Short mmCIF file of C-alpha atoms in Angstrom, two decimals:
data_model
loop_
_atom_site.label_atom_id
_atom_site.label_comp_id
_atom_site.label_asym_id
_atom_site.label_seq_id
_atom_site.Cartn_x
_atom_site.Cartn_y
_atom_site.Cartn_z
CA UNK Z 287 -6.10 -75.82 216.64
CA UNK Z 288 -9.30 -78.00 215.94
CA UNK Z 289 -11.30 -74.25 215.43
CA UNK Z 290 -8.37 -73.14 212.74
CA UNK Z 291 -9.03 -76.41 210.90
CA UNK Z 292 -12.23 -76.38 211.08
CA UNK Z 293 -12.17 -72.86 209.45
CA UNK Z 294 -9.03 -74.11 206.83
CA UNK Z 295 -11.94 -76.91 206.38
CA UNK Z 296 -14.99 -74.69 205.46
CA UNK Z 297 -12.46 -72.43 203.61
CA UNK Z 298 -11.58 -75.48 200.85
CA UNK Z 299 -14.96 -76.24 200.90
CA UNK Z 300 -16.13 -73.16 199.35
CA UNK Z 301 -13.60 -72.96 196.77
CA UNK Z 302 -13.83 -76.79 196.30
CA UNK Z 303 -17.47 -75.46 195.25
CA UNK Z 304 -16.56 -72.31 193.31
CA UNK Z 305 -14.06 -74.57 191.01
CA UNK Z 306 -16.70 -77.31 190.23
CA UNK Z 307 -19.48 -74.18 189.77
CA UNK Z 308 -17.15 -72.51 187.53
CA UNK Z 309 -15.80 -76.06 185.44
CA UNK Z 310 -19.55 -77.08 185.33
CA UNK Z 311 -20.16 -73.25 183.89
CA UNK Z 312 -16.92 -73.90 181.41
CA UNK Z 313 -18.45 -76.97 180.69
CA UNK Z 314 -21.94 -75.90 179.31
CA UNK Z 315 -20.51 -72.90 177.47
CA UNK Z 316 -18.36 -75.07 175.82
CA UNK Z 317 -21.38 -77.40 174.69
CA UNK Z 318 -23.55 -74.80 173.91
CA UNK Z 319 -20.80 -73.04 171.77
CA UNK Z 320 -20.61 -76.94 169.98
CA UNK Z 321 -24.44 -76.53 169.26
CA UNK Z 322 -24.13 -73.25 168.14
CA UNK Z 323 -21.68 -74.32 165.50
CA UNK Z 324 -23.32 -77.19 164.48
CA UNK Z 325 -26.76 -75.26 163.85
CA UNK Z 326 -24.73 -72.35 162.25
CA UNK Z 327 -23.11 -74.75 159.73
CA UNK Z 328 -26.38 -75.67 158.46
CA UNK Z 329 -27.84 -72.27 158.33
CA UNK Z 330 -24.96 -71.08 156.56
CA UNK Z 331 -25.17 -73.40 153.82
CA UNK Z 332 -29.06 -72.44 153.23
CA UNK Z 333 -28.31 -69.00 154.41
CA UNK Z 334 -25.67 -68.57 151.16
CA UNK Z 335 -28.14 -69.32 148.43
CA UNK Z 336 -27.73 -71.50 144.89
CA UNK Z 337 -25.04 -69.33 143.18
CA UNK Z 338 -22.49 -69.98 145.63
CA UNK Z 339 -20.08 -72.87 145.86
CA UNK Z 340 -17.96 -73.78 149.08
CA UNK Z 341 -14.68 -76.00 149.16
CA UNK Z 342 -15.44 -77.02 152.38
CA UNK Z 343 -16.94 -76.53 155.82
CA UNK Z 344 -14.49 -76.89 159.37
CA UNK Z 345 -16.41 -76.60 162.20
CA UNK Z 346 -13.95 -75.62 165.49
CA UNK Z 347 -14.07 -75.61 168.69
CA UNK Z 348 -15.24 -71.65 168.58
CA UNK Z 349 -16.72 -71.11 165.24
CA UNK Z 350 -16.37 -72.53 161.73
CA UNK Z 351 -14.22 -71.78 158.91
CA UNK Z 352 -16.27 -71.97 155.65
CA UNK Z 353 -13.30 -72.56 152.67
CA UNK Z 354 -12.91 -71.71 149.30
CA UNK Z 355 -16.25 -69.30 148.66
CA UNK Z 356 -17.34 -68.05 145.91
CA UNK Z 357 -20.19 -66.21 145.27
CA UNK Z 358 -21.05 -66.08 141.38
CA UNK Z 359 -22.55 -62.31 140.17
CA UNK Z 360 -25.97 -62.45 139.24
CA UNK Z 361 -27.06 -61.18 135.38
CA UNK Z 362 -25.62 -58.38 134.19
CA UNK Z 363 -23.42 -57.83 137.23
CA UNK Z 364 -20.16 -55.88 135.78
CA UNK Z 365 -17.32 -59.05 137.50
CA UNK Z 366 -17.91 -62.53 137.12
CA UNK Z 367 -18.36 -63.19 141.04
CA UNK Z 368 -19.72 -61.12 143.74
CA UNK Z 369 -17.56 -62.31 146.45
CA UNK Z 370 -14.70 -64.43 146.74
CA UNK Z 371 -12.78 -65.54 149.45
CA UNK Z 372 -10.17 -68.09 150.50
CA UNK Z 373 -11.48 -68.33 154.31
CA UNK Z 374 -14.69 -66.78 156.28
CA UNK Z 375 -14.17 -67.72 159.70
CA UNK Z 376 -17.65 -67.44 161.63
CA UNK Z 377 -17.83 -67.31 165.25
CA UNK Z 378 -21.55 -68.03 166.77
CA UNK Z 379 -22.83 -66.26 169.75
CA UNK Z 380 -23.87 -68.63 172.21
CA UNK Z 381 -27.53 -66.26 172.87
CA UNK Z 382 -29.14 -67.79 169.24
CA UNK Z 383 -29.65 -70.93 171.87
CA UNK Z 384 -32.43 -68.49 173.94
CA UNK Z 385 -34.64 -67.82 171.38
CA UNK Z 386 -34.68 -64.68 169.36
CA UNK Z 387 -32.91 -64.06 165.96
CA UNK Z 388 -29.99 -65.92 165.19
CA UNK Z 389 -26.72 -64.12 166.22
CA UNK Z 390 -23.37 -64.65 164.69
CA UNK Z 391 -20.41 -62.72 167.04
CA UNK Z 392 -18.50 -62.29 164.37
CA UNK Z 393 -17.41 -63.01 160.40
CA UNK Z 394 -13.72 -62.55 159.52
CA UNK Z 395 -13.05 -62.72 155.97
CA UNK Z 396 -9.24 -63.42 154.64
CA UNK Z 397 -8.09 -63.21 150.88
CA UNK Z 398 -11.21 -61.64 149.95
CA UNK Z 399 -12.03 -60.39 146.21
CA UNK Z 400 -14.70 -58.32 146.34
CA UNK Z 401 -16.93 -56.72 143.39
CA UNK Z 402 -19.35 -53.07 144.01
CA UNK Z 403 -21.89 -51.96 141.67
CA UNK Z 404 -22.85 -48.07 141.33
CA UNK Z 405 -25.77 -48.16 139.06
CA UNK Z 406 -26.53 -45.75 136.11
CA UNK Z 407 -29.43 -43.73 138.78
CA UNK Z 408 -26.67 -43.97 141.70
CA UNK Z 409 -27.44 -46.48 143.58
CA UNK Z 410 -25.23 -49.03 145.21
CA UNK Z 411 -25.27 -52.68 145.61
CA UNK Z 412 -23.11 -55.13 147.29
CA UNK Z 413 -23.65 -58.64 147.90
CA UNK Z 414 -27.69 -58.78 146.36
CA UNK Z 415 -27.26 -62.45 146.85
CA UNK Z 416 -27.04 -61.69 150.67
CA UNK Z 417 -27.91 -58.47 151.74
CA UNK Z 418 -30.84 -57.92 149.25
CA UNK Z 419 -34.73 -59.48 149.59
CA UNK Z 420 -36.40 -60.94 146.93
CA UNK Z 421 -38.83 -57.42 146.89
CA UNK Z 422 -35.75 -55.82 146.34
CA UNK Z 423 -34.53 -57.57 143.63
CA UNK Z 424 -38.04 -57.23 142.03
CA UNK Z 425 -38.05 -53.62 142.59
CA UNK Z 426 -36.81 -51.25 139.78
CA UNK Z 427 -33.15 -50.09 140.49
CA UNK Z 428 -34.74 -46.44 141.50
CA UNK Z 429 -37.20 -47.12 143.80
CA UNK Z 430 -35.65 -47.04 147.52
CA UNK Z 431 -36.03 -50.09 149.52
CA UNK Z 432 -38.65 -49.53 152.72
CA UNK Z 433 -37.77 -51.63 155.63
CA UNK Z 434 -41.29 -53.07 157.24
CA UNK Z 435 -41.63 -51.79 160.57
CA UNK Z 436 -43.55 -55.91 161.73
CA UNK Z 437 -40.77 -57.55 160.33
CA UNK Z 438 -38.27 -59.43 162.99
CA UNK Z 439 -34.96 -59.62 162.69
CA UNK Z 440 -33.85 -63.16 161.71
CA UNK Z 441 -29.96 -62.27 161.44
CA UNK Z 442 -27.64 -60.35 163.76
CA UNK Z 443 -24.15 -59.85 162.67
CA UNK Z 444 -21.65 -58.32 165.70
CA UNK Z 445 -19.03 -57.83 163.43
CA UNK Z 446 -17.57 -58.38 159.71
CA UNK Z 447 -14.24 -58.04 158.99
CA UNK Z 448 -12.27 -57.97 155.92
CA UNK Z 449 -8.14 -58.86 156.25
CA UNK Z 450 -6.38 -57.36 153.32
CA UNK Z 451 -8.89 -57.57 150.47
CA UNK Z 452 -9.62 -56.39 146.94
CA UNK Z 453 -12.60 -54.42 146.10
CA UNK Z 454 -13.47 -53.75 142.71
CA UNK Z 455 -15.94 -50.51 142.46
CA UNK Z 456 -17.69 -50.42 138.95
CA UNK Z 457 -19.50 -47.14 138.42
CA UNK Z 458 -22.10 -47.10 136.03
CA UNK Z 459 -23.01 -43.17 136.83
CA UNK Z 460 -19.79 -41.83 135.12
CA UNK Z 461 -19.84 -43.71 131.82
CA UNK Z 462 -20.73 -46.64 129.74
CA UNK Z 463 -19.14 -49.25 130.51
CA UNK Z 464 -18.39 -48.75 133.82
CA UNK Z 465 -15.73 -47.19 135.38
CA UNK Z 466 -13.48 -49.41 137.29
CA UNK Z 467 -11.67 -48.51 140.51
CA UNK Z 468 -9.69 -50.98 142.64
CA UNK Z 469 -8.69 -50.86 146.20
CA UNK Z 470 -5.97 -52.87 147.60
CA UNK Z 471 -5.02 -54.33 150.76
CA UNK Z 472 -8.09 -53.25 151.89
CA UNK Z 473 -9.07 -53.51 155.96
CA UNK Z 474 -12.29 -52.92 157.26
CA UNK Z 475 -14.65 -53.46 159.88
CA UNK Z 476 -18.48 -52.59 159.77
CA UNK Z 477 -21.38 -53.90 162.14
CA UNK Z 478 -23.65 -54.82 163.11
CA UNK Z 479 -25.49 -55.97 161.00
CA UNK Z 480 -29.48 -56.76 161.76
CA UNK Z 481 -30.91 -58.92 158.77
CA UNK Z 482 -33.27 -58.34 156.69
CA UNK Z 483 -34.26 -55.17 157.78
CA UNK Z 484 -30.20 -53.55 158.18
CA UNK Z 485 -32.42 -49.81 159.52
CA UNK Z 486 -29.72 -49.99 162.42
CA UNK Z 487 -26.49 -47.84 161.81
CA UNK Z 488 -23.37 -49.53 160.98
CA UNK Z 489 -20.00 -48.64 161.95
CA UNK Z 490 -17.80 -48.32 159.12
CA UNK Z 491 -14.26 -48.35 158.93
CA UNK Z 492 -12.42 -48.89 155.88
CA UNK Z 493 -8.50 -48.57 154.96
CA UNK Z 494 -7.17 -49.19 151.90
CA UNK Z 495 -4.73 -48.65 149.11
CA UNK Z 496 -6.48 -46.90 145.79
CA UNK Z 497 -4.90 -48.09 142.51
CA UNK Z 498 -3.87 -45.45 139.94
CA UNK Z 499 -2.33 -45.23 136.57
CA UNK Z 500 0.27 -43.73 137.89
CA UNK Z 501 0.78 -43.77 141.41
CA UNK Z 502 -1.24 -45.49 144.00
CA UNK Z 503 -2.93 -43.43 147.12
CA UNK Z 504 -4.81 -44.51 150.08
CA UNK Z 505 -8.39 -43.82 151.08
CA UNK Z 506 -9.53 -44.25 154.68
CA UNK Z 507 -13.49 -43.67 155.68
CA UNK Z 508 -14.84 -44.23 158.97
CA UNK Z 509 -18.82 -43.20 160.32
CA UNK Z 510 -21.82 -44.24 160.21
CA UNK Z 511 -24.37 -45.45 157.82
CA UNK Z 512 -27.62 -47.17 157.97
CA UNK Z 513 -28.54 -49.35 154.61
CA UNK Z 514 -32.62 -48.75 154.70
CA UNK Z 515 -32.60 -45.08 155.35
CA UNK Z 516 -29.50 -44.26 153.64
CA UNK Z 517 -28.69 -41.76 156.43
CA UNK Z 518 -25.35 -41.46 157.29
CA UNK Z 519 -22.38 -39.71 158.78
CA UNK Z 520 -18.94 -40.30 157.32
CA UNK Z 521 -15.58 -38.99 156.90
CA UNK Z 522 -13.77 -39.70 153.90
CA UNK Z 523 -10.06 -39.01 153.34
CA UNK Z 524 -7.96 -39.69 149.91
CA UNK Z 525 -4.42 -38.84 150.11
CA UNK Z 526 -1.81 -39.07 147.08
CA UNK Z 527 -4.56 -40.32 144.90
CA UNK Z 528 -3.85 -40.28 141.18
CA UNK Z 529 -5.95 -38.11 139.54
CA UNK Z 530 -5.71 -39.36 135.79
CA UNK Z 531 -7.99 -42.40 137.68
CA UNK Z 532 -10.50 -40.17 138.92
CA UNK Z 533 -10.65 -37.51 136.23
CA UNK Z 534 -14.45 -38.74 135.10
CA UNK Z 535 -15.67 -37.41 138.45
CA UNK Z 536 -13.94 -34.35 138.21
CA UNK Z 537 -14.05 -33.08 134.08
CA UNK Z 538 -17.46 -31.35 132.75
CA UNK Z 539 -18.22 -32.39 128.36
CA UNK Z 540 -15.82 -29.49 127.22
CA UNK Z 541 -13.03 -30.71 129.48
CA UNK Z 542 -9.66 -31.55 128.05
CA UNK Z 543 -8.28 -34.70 129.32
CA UNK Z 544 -5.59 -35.00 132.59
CA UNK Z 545 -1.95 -36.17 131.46
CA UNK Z 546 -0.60 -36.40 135.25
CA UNK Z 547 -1.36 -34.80 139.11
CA UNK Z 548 -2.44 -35.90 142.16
CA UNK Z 549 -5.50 -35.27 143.89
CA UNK Z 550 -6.17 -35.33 148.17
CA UNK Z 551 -9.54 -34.75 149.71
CA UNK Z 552 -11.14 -34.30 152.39
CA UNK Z 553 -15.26 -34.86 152.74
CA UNK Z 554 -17.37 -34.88 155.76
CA UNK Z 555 -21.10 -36.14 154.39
CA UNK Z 556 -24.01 -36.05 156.77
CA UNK Z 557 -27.57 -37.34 155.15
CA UNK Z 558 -30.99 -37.40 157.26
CA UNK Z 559 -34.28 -37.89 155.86
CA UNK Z 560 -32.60 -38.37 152.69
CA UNK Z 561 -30.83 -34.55 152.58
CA UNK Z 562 -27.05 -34.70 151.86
CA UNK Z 563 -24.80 -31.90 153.26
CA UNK Z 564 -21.24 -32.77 152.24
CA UNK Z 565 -18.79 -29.89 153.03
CA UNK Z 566 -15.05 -30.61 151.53
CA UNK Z 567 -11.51 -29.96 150.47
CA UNK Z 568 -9.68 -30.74 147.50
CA UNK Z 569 -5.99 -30.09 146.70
CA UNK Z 570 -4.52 -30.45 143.23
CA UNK Z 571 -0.87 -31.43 143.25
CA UNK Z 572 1.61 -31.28 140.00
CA UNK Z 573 -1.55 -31.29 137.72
CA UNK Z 574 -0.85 -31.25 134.03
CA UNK Z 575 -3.16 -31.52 130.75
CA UNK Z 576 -2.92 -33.88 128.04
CA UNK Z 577 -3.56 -31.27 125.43
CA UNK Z 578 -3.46 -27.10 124.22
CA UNK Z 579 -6.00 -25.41 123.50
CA UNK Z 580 -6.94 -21.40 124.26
CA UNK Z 581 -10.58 -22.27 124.51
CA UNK Z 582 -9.31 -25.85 126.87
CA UNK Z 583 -11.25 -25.86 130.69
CA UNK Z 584 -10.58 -28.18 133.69
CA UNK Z 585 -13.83 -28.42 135.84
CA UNK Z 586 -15.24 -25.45 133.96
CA UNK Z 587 -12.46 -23.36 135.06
CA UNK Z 588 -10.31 -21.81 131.93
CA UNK Z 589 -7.35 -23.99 131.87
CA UNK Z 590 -4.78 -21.04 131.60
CA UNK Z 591 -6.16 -19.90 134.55
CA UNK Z 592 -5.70 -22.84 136.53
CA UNK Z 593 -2.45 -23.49 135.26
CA UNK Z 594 -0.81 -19.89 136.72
CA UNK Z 595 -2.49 -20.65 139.71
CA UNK Z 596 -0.57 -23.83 140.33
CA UNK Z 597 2.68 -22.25 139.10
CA UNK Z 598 2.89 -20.49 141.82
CA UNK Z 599 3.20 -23.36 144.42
CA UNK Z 600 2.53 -26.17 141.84
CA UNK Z 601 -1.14 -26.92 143.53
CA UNK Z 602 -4.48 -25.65 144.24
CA UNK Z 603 -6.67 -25.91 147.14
CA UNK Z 604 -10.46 -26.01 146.19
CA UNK Z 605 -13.64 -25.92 148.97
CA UNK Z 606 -16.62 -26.79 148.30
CA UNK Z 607 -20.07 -27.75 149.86
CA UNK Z 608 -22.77 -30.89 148.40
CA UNK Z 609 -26.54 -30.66 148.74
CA UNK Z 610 -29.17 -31.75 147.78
CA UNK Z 611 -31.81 -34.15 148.02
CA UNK Z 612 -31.15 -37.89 147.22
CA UNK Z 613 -34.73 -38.94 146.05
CA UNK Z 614 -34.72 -35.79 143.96
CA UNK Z 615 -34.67 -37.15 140.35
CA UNK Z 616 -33.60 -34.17 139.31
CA UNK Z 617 -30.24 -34.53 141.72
CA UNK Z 618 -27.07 -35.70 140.28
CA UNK Z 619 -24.60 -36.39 142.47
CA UNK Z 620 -21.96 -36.61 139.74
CA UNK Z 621 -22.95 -33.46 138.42
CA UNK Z 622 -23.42 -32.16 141.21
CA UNK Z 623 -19.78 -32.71 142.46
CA UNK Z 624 -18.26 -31.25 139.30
CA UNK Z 625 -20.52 -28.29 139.37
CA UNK Z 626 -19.36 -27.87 143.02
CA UNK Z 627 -15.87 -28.37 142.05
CA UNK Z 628 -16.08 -25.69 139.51
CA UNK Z 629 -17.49 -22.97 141.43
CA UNK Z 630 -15.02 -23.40 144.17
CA UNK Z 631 -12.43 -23.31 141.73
CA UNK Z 632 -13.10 -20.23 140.03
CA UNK Z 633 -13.57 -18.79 143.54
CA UNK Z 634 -10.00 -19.57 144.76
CA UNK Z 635 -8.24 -18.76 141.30
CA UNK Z 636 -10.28 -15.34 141.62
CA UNK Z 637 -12.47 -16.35 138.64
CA UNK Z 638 -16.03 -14.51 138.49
CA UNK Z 639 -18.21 -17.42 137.24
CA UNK Z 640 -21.25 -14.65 136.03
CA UNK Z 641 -18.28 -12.83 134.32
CA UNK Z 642 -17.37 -16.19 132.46
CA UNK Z 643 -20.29 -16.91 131.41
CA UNK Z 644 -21.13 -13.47 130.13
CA UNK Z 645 -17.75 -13.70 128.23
CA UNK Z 646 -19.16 -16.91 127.09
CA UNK Z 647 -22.11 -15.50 125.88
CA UNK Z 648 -20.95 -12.32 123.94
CA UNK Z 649 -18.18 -14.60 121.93
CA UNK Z 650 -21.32 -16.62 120.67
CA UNK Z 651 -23.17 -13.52 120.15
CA UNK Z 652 -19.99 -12.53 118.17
CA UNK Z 653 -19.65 -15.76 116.08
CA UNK Z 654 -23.60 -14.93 114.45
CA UNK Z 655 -22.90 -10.99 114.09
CA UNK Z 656 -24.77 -9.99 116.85
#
C-alpha cells in the first residue's frame, strides 16, 4: 500500500510539474504575443507612410485591428485612393522578439476597395505607397526594378488576405483614359511576402466576380509569382465573362465594335528569365456585332466568316500560344494577344491568313489600276 502511494505520489508530482511548465509556457507566449502587438502598433503607423489616415488602432489579445484605412493615390494615380478598407486585422508572430526581420503571421483585410494601375509600357503597380522603394518611385516607369542581393529583409508577411473586396483594374495599355475593369466580391490569399526585396515567390489565389455590361462572369487565378523577377507560373480561368467589357483586348484598328457575347478562357502563363510562354483557350459564346459591313473583321478574321462559323453551334473555340520576351521593347503584350487571337481564329474557321492577306493586297492593287 505505502509503495502504490508512493508511486500515485511521484505520479502527481510529475504532472503537478508538466501543468505549471506548460501554464508558465502559456504564460510567456501570451506576454510576448502582448509585446509583439504593442511594437507592431507602432511600426504600423510609421510603416503606412503620410498619405494614409486611420480611424483608429485596437490592439487584442492576438493581433490588432487597424480601423477605417485609407490610403490616398499618389499623383496621377487613375482612383482617388489606393486602398481602402473598413478593418485590417494584423496578427504578429511572436519570432520578431529573436532578432531578425520583423514578421507579421498574418494581415486579413475586410471591406476592402482596392485600385490597380497597368501603365501605358505594361507595367503594373499596386500599393507604391507600400510595396514600392523610394528608387523605384524615382525610376522611369520602364526600367525593371533590381532587387540588391546585400539588402536584408526588414518585413515578412505569412499571409494577406482579402474578404470580399473590390478591385478596380485601370489599364492604361489599351487606351487613353484607361480602361476600367471591376471585380467583385473578390477573395484572395497571396504570401508571403519578404519586404523590400519581395524576389521570393508568392502564392496567389484570387476568386472573384468580373463586372460586365451585360452580364457578370467570374475569374479565378491561382500560381505563383515573384514581384522582382517577374517570373511566374499561373493559371487563369474566366468563365461567362462579358465580352462587350473586354472587347479592347480582343479588336485590331479595323475592327467593328461587339453588340453582345460571352467570352471563357483558359491561360496557363509560365515566365523565367523574363520569357513568357502562355498557351490558351478561348470560346466565343452568342457573339454578335454592333454593325454591317462586307469589308467588317473581328480580331482580323472577316466577320462573315466568323459569323457562319458560330451559326453552326452559336460559338467558337480559338487556341492560341503567347511569347515573347518581356524586356523586349519591341514586345506588346496587347498586340501580341490580338495577333495571337487572330491567327488562331482564322485557323479554326479554316481561314488561310497568307491567302487573306494576298486578297488584301490585290484589292489595293485593284483600287490604283494595277
Amino acid at each position: 500500500m505505502l509503495a502504490r502511494l508512493s508511486t500515485l505520489t511521484r505520479l502527481q508530482r510529475r504532472v503537478a510539474i508538466a501543468g505549471a511548465i506548460f501554464v508558465a509556457l502559456l504564460v510567456l507566449a501570451v506576454v510576448a504575443l502582448q509585446i509583439a502587438t504593442r511594437q507592431l502598433q507602432a511600426e504600423v503607423a510609421l510603416a503606412l507612410g503620410p498619405r494614409a489616415s486611420i480611424g483608429a488602432i485596437r490592439p487584442g489579445w492576438t493581433g490588432i485591428d487597424v480601423l477605417d484605412l485609407r490610403i490616398q493615390g499618389p499623383a496621377g494615380w487613375p482612383a482617388a485612393d489606393e486602398l481602402r478598407a473598413s478593418r485590417v486585422r494584423i496578427t504578429p508572430d511572436p519570432r520578431s522578439l529573436f532578432g531578425g526581420p520583423w514578421r507579421i503571421a498574418q494581415v486579413r483585410v475586410e471591406g476592402a476597395y482596392l485600385a490597380v494601375l497597368r501603365t501605358r509600357d505594361g507595367k503594373t503597380r499596386v500599393l507604391p505607397s507600400l510595396l514600392e522603394r523610394p528608387q523605384d518611385k524615382a525610376r522611369p516607369a520602364s526600367g525593371a526594378a533590381k532587387p540588391d542581393p546585400q539588402a536584408k529583409p526588414l518585413l515578412v508577411i505569412g499571409r494577406v488576405a482579402l474578404d470580399a473586396a473590390q478591385v478596380e483594374f485601370f489599364d492604361n495599355s489599351v487606351r487613353q483614359p484607361a480602361l476600367r475593369l471591376t471585380l467583385d466580391a473578390v477573395d484572395a490569399d497571396v504570401g508571403p511576402l519578404v519586404l523590400p526585396q519581395l524576389d521570393k515567390p508568392l502564392q496567389v489565389q484570387l476568386d472573384g466576380v468580373f463586372k460586365g455590361v451585360q452580364r457578370d462572369g467570374r475569374i479565378r487565378i491561382d500560381g505563383d509569382y515573384t514581384v522582382a523577377s517577374r517570373d511566374a507560373d499561373i493559371h487563369a480561368r474566366f468563365n461567362d465573362v462579358d465580352l462587350v467589357a473586354l472587347q479592347p483586348y480582343l479588336l485590331k484598328v479595323a475592327d467593328k465594335g461587339i453588340r453582345r457575347g460571352k467570352l471563357d478562357l483558359d491561360l496557363r502563363a509560365t515566365v523565367v528569365r523574363n520569357q513568357l510562354k502562355a498557351p490558351g483557350k478561348l470560346t466565343l459564346t452568342g457573339l454578335e456585332f454592333a454593325s454591317d459591313g462586307a469589308l467588317s473583321t473581328f480580331a482580323g478574321v472577316p466577320r462573315q466568316a466568323v459569323l457562319a462559323a458560330m451559326s453552326k453551334d452559336g460559338r467558337i473555340d480559338v487556341k492560341f500560344t503567347l511569347e515573347g520576351r518581356l524586356d523586349d521593347p519591341a514586345f506588346s503584350l496587347n498586340e501580341n494577344l490580338a495577333t495571337r487571337i487572330a491567327s488562331g481564329m482564322a485557323e479554326s474557321l479554316g481561314v488561310s491568313l497568307s491567302g487573306m492577306v494576298k486578297g488584301l493586297g490585290g484589292m489595293v492593287k485593284g483600287l490604283f489600276g494595277r
